[in-house]
XYZ file of N, CA and C in Angstrom:
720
model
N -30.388 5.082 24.841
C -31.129 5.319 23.597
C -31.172 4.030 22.787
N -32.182 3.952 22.231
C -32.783 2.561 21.442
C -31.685 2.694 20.095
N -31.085 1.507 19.407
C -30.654 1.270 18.180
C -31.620 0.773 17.287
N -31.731 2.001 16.514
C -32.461 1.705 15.358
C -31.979 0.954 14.360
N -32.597 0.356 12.993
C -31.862 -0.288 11.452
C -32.311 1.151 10.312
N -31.362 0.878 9.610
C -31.090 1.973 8.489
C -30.833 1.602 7.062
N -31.248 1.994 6.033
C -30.781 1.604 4.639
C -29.745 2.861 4.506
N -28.258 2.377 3.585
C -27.576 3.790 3.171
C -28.287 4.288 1.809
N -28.949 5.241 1.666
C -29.278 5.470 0.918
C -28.239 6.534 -0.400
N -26.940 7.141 0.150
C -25.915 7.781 -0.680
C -25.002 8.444 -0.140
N -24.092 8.219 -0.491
C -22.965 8.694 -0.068
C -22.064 9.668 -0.410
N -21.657 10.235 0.078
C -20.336 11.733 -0.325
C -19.065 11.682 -0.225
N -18.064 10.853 -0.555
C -16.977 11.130 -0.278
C -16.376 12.200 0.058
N -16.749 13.129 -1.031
C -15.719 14.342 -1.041
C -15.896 14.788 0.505
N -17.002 14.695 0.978
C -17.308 15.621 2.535
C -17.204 14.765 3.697
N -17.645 13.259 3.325
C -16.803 12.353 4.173
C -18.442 11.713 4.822
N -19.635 11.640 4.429
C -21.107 11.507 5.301
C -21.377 10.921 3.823
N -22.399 9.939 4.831
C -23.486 9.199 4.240
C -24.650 9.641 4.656
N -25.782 9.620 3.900
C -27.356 9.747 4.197
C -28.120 8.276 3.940
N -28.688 8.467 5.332
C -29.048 6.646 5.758
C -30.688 7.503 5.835
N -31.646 5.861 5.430
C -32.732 6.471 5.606
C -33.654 5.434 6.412
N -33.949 5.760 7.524
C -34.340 4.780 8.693
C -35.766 3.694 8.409
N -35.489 2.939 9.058
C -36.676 1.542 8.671
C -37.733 2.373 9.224
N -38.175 2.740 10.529
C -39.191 3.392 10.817
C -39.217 4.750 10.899
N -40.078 5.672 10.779
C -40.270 6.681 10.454
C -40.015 7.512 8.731
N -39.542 8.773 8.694
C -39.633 9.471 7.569
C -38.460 10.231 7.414
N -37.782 11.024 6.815
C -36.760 11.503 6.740
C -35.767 11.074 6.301
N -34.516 11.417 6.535
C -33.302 11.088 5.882
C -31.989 11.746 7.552
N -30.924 10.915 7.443
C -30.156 11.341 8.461
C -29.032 10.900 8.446
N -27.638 11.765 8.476
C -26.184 11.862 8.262
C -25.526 10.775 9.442
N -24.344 10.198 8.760
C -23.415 9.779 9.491
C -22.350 9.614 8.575
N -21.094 9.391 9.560
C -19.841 9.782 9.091
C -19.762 8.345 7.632
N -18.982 8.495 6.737
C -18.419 7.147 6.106
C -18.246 6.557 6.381
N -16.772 6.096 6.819
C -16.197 5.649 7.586
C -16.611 5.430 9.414
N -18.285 3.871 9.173
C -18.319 3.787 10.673
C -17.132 3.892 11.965
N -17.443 4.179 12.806
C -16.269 3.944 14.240
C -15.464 1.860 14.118
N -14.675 2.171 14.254
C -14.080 0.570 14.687
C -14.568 0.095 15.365
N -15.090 0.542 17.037
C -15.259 0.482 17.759
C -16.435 -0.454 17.775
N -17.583 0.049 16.521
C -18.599 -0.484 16.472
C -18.913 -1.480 15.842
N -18.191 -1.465 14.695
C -18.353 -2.218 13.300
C -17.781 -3.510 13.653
N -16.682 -3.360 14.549
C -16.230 -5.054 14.765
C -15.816 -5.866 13.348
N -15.427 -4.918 12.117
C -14.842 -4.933 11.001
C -13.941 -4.364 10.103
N -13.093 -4.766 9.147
C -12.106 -3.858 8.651
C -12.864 -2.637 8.719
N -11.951 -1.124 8.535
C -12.398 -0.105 8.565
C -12.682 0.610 7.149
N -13.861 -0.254 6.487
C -14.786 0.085 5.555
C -14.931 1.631 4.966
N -15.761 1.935 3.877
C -16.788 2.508 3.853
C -17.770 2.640 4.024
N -18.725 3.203 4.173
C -20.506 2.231 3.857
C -20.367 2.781 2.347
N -21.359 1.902 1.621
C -21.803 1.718 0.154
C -23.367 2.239 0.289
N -23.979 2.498 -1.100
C -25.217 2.461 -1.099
C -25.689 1.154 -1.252
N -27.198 1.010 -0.350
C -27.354 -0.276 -0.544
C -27.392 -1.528 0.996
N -26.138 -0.852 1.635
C -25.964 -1.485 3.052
C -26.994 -0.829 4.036
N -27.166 -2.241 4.868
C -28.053 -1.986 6.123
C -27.140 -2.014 7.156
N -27.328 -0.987 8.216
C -26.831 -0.318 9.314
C -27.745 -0.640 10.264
N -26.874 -0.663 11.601
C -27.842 -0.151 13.117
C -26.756 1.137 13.578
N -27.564 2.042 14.398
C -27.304 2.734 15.112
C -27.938 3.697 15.987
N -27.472 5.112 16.154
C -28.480 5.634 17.586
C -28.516 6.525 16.835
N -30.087 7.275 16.666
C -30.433 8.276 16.305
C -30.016 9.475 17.368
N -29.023 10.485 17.116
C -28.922 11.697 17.751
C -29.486 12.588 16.723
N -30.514 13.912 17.035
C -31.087 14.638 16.244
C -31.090 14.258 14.624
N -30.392 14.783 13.912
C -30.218 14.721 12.190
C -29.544 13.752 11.939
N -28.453 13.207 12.833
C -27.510 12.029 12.620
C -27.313 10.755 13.369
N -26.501 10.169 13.358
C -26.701 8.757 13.771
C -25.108 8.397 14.208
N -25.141 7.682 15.182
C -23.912 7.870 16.149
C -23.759 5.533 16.413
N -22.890 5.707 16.630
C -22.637 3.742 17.138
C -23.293 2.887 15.609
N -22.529 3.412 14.742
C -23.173 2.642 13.340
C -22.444 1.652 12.885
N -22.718 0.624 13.076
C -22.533 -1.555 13.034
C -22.876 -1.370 11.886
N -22.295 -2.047 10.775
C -23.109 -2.835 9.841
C -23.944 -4.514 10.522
N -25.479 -4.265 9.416
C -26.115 -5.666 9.490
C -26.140 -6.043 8.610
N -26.071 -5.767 7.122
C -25.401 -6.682 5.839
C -24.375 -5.169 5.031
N -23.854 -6.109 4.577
C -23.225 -5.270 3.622
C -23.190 -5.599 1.899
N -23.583 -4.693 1.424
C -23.540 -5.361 -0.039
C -22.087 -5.328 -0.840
N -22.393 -6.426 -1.752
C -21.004 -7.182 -2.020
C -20.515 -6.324 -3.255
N -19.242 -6.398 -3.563
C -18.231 -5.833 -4.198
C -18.815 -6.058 -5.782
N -19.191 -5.296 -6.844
C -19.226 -5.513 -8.111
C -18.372 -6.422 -8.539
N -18.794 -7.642 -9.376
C -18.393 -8.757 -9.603
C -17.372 -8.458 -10.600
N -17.148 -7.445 -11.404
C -16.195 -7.155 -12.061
C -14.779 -6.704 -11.279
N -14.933 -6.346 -10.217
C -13.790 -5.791 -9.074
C -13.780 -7.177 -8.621
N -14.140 -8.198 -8.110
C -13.743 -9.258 -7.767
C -13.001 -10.279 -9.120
N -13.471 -9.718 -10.066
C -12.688 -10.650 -11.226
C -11.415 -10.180 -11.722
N -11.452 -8.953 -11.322
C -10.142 -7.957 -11.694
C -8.764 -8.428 -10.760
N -9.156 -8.661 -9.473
C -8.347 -8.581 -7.989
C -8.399 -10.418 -8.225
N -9.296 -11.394 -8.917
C -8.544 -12.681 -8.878
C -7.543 -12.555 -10.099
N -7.785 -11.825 -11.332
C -6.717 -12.208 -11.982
C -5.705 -11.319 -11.633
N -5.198 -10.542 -11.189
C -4.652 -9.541 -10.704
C -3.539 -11.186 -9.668
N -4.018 -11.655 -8.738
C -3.862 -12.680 -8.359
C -3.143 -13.994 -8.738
N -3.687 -13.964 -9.871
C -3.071 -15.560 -10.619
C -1.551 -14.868 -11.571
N -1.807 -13.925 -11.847
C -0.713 -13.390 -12.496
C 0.932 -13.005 -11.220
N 0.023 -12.577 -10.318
C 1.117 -12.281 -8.670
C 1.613 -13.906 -8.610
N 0.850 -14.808 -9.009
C 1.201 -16.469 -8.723
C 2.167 -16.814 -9.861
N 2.239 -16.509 -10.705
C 3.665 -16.743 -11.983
C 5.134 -15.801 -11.767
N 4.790 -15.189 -10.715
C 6.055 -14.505 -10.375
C 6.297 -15.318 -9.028
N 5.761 -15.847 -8.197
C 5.568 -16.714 -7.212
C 5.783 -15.813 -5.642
N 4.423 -15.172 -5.812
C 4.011 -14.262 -5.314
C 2.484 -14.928 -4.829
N 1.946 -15.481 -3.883
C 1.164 -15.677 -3.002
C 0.468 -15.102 -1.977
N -0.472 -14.596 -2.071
C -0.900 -13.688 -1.298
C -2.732 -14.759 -0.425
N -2.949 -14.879 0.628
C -3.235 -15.288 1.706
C -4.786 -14.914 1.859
N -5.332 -14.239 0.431
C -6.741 -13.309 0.814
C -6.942 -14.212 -0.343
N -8.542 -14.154 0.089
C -9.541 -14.394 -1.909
C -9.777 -13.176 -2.141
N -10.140 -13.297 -3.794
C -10.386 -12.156 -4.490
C -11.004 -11.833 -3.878
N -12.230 -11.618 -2.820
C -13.440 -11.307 -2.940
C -13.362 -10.185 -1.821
N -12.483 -10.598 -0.769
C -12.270 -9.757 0.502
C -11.085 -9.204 -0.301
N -10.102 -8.978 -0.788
C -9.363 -7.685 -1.893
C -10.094 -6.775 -2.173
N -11.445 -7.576 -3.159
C -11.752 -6.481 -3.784
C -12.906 -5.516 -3.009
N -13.223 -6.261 -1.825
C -13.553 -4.962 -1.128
C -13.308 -4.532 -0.265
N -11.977 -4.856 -0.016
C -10.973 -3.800 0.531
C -11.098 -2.517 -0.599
N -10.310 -2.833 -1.428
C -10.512 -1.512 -2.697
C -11.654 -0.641 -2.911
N -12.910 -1.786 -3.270
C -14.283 -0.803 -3.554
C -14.883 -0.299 -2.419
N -14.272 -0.258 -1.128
C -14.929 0.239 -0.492
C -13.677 1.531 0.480
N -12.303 1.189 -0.480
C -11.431 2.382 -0.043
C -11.055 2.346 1.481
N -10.956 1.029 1.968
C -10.680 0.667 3.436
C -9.181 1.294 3.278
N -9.120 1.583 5.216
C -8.065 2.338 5.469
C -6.756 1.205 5.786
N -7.433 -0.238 5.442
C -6.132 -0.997 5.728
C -6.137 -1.842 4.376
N -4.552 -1.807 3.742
C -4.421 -2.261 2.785
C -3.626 -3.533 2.556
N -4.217 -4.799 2.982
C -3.693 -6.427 3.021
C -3.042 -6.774 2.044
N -3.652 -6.512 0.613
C -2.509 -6.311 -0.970
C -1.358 -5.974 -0.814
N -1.489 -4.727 -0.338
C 0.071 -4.186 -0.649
C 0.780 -4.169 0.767
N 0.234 -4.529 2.054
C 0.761 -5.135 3.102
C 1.657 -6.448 2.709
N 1.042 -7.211 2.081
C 2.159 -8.517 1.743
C 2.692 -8.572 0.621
N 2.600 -7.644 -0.343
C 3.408 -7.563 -1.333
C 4.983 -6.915 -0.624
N 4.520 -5.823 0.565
C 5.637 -5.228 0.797
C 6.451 -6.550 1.905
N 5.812 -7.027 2.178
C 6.254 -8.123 2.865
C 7.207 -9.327 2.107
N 6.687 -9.186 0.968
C 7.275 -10.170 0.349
C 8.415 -9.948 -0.803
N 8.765 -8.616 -1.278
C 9.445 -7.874 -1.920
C 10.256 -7.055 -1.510
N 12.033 -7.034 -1.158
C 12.553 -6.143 -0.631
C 12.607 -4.638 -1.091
N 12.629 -4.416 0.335
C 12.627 -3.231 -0.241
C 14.107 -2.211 0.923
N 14.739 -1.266 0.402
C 15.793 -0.622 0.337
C 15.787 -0.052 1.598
N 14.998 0.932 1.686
C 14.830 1.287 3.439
C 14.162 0.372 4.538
N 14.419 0.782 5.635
C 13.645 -0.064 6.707
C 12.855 1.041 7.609
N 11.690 1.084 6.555
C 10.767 2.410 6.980
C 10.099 1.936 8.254
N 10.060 0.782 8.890
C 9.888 0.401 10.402
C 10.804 0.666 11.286
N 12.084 0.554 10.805
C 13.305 0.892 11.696
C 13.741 2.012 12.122
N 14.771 1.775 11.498
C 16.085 3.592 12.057
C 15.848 4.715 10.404
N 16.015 5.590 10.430
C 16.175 6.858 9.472
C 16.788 6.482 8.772
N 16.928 6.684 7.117
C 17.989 5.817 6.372
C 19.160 6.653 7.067
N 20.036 7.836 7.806
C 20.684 8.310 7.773
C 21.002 7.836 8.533
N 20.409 7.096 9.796
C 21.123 6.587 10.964
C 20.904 5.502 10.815
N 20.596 4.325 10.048
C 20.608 2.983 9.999
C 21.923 2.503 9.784
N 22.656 1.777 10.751
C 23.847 1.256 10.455
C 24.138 0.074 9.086
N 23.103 -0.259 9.396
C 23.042 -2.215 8.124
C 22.302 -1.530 7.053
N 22.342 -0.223 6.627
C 21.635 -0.148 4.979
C 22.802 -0.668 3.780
N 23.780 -0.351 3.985
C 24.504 -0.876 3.123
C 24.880 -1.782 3.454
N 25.106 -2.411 4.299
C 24.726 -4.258 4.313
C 24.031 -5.096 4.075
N 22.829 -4.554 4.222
C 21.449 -5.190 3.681
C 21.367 -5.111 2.154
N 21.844 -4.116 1.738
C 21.971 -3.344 0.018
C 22.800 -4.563 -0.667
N 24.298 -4.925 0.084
C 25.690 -5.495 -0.697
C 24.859 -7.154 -0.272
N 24.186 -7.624 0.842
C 23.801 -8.990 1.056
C 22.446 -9.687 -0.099
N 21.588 -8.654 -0.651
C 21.029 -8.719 -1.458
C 21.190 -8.703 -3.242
N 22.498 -7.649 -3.231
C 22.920 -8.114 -4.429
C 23.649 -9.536 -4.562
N 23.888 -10.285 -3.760
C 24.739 -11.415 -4.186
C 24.806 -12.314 -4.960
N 23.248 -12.458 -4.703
C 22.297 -13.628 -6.106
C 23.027 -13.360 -7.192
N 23.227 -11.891 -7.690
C 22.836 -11.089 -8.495
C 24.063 -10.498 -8.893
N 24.693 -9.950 -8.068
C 26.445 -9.417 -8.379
C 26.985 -9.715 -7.424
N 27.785 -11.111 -7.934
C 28.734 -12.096 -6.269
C 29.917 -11.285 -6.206
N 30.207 -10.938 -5.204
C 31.450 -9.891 -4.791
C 31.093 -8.806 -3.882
N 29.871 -8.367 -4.729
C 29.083 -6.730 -4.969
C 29.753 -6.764 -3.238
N 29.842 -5.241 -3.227
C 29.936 -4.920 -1.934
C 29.559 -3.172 -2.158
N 29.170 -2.581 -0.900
C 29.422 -1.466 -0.899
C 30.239 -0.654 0.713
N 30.730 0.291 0.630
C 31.175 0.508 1.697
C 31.311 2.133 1.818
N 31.471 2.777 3.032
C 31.218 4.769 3.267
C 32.727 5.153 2.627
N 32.627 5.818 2.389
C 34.140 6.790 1.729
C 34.081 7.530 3.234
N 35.587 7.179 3.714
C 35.604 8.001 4.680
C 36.246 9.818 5.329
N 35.191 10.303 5.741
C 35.191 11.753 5.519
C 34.746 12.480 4.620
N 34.020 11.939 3.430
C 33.389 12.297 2.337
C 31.891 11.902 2.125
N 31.364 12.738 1.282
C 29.490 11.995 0.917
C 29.946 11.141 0.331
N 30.203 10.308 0.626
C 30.700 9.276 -0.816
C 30.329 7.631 -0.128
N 29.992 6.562 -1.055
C 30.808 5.241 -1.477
C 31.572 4.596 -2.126
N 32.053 4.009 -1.662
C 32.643 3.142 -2.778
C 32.146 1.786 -3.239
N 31.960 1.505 -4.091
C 31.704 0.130 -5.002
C 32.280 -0.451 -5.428
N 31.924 -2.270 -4.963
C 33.242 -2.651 -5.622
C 32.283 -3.979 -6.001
N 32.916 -4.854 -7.219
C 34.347 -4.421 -7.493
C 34.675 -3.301 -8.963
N 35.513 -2.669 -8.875
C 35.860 -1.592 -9.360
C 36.845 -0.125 -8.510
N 36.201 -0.705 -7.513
C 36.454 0.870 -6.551
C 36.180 2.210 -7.478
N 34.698 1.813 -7.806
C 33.982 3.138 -8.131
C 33.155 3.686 -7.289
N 33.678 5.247 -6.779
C 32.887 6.275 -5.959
C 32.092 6.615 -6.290
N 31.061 6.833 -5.316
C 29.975 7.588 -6.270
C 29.172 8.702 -5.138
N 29.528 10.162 -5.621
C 29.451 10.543 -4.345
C 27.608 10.699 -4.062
N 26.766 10.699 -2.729
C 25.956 10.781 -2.497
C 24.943 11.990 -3.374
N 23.980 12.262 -3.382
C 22.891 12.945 -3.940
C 22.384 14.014 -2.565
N 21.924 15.018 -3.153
C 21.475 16.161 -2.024
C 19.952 16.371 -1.458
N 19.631 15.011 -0.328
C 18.707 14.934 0.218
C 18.213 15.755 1.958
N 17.632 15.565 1.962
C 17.026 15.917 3.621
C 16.598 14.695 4.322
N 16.288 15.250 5.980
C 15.981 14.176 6.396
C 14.485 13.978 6.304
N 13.330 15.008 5.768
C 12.409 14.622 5.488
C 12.225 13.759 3.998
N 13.188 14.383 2.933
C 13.359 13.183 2.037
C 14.485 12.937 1.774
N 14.893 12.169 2.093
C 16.691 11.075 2.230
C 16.425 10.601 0.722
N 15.448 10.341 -0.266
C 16.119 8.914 -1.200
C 16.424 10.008 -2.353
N 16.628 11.205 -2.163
C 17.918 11.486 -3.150
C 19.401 11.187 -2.720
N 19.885 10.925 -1.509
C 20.786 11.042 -1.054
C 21.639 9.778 -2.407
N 20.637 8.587 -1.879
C 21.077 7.310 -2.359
C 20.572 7.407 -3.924
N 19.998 8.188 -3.968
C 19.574 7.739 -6.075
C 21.144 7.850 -6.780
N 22.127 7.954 -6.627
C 23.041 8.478 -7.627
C 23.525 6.539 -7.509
N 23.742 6.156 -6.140
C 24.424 5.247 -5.943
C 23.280 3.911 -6.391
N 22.132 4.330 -6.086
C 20.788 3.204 -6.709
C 21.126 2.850 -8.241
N 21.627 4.176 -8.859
C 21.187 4.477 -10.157
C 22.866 3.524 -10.151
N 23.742 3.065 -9.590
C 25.053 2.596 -10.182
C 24.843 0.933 -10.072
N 24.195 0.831 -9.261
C 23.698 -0.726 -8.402
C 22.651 -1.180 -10.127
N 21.926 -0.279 -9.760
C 20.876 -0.651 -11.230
C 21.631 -0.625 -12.304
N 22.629 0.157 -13.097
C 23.440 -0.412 -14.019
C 24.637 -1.584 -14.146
N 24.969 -1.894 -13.458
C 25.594 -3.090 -13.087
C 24.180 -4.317 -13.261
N 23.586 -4.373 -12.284
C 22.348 -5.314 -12.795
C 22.187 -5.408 -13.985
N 21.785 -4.278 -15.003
C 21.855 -4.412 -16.253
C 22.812 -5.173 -16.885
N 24.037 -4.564 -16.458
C 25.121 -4.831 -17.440
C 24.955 -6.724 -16.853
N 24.887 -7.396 -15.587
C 24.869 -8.567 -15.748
C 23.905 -9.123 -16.513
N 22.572 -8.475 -17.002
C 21.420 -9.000 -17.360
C 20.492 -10.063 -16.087
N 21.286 -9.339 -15.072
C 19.934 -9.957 -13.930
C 18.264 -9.705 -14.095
N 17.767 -10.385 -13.291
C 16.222 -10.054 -13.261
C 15.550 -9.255 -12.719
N 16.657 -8.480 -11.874
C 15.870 -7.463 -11.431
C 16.113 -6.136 -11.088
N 15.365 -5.434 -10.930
C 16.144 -4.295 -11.041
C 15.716 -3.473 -9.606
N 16.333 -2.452 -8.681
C 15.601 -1.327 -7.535
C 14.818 -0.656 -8.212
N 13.207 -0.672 -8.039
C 12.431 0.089 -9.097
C 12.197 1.229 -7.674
N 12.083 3.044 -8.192
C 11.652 3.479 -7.286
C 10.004 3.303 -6.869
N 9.536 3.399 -5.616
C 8.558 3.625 -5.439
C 7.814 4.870 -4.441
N 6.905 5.546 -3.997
C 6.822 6.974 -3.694
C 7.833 7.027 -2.485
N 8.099 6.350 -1.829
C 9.061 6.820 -0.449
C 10.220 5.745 -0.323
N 10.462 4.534 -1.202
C 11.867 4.137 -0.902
C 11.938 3.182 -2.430
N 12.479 2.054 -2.240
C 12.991 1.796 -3.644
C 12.683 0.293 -2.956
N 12.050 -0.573 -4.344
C 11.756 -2.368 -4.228
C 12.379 -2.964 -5.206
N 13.187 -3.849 -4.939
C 13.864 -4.920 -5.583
C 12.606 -5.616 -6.264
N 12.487 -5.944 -7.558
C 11.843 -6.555 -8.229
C 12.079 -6.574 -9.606
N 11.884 -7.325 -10.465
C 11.514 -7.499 -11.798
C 10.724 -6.604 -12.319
N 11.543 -5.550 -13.158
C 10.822 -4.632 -14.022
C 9.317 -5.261 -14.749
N 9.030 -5.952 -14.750
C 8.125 -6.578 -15.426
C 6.559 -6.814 -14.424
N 7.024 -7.266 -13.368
C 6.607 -7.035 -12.098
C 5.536 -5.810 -11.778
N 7.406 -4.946 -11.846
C 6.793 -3.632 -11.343
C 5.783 -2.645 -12.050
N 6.072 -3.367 -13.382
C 5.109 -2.681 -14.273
C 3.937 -3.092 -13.933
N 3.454 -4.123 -13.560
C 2.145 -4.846 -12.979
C 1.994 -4.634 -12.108
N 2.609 -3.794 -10.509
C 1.976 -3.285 -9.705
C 1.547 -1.847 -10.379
N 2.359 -1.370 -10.680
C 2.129 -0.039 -11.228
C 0.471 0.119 -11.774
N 0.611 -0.494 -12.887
C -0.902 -0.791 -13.258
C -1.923 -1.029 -12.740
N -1.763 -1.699 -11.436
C -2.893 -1.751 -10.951
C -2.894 -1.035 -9.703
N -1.932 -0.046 -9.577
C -2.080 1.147 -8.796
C -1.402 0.596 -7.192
N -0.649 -0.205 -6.906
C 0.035 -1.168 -6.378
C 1.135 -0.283 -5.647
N 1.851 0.246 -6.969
C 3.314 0.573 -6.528
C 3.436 1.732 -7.179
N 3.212 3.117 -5.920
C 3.565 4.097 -6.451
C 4.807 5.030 -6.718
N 4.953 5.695 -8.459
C 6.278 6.275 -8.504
C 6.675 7.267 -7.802
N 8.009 7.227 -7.973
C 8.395 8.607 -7.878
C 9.020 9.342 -8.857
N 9.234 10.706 -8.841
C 10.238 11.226 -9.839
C 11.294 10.920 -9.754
N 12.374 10.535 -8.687
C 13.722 10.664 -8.427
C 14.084 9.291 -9.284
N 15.315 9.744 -9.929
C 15.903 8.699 -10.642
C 16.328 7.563 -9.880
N 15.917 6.510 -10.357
C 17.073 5.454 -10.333
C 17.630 4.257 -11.296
């Protein structure tokens, strides 16, 4: 079957189809949002209104849909995502994209997210959601006591043995674990997050474990307030 060219003429999120309206002939005809990978040979987009497409007319819809231009990101979303940028650069935070491919990553709601791919890259963070289960990770509290050091030289933490518990030192203050699951573990650790984070305080370090929706990032409250804002770094309820 011949590949036709297409204008998008509007789109539906909520239902997940675009209505493209073909260079030759009359009518109007569905395809999914989100072209195939397969085809596009590009991040995995949206289409926008506005973009020109190829693909194969099957009856009402359209199947193997490439973009042949794509229209560019509202210049206000590209000015947002450079300063968004220069501000990530005073915390000395560098990120590897121009504004311009950010911001349409965002305006176009791509399923891969390069922002907060190297933010998480570049900001510790508490679990090793690539690794082992926090319950079976042997080095979480090693990784936990090697990171405070900057920050609280001594800091250590270690298992209370036979008990939910740690101990913290220095002090040899216990603190017994929180009542999590293994589908959500970071109550287990909020009681003991929440002891790590007051100590930080009490030194007046810079930073604090801010939670975020599934584990907890070492950063500068100040920071975190600036991912937050720009929808970056999502909360959670659980204390820490």
């Amino acid at each position: 079957m011949a590949q036709e060219t297409f204008t998008v003429e509007e789109i539906n999120p909520k239902h997940g189809f675009a209505r493209l309206r073909p260079d030759a002939g009359p009518g109007m005809l569905h395809t999914a949002l989100y072209p195939d990978p397969e085809f596009t040979h590009a991040p995995p987009f949206q289409l926008r209104q506005g973009d020109r497409v190829s693909g194969i007319r099957r009856g009402q819809t359209v199947s193997e849909v490439a973009w042949v231009t794509r229209v560019e990101p509202p210049w206000e979303e590209v000015e947002r995502v450079a300063e968004l940028l220069a501000l990530l650069e005073r915390w000395e935070i560098r990120v590897p994209f121009e504004a311009r491919v950010l911001a349409e990553h965002a305006w176009r709601e791509s399923r891969e997210d390069p922002l907060r791919d190297e933010l998480q890259a570049q900001l510790p963070t508490f679990f090793d959601l690539d690794g082992a289960h926090p319950f079976e990770d042997p080095s979480l509290l090693e990784r936990l006591s090697a990171a405070m050091q900057p920050y609280l030289p001594g800091f250590s933490v270690q298992p209370v043995q036979g008990q939910p518990a740690v101990r913290v030192e220095p002090g040899a203050v216990e603190i017994i674990a929180g009542v999590g699951s293994w589908d959500i573990p970071q109550p287990t650790f909020a009681p003991m997050i929440a002891e790590v984070n007051a100590r930080l305080a009490a030194a007046q370090a810079p930073v604090r474990w801010v939670p975020t929706r599934e584990d907890w990032m070492l950063a500068p409250p100040a920071l975190a307030a600036l991912l937050q804002k720009h929808g970056l770094l999502e909360g959670t309820a659980i204390p820490a």
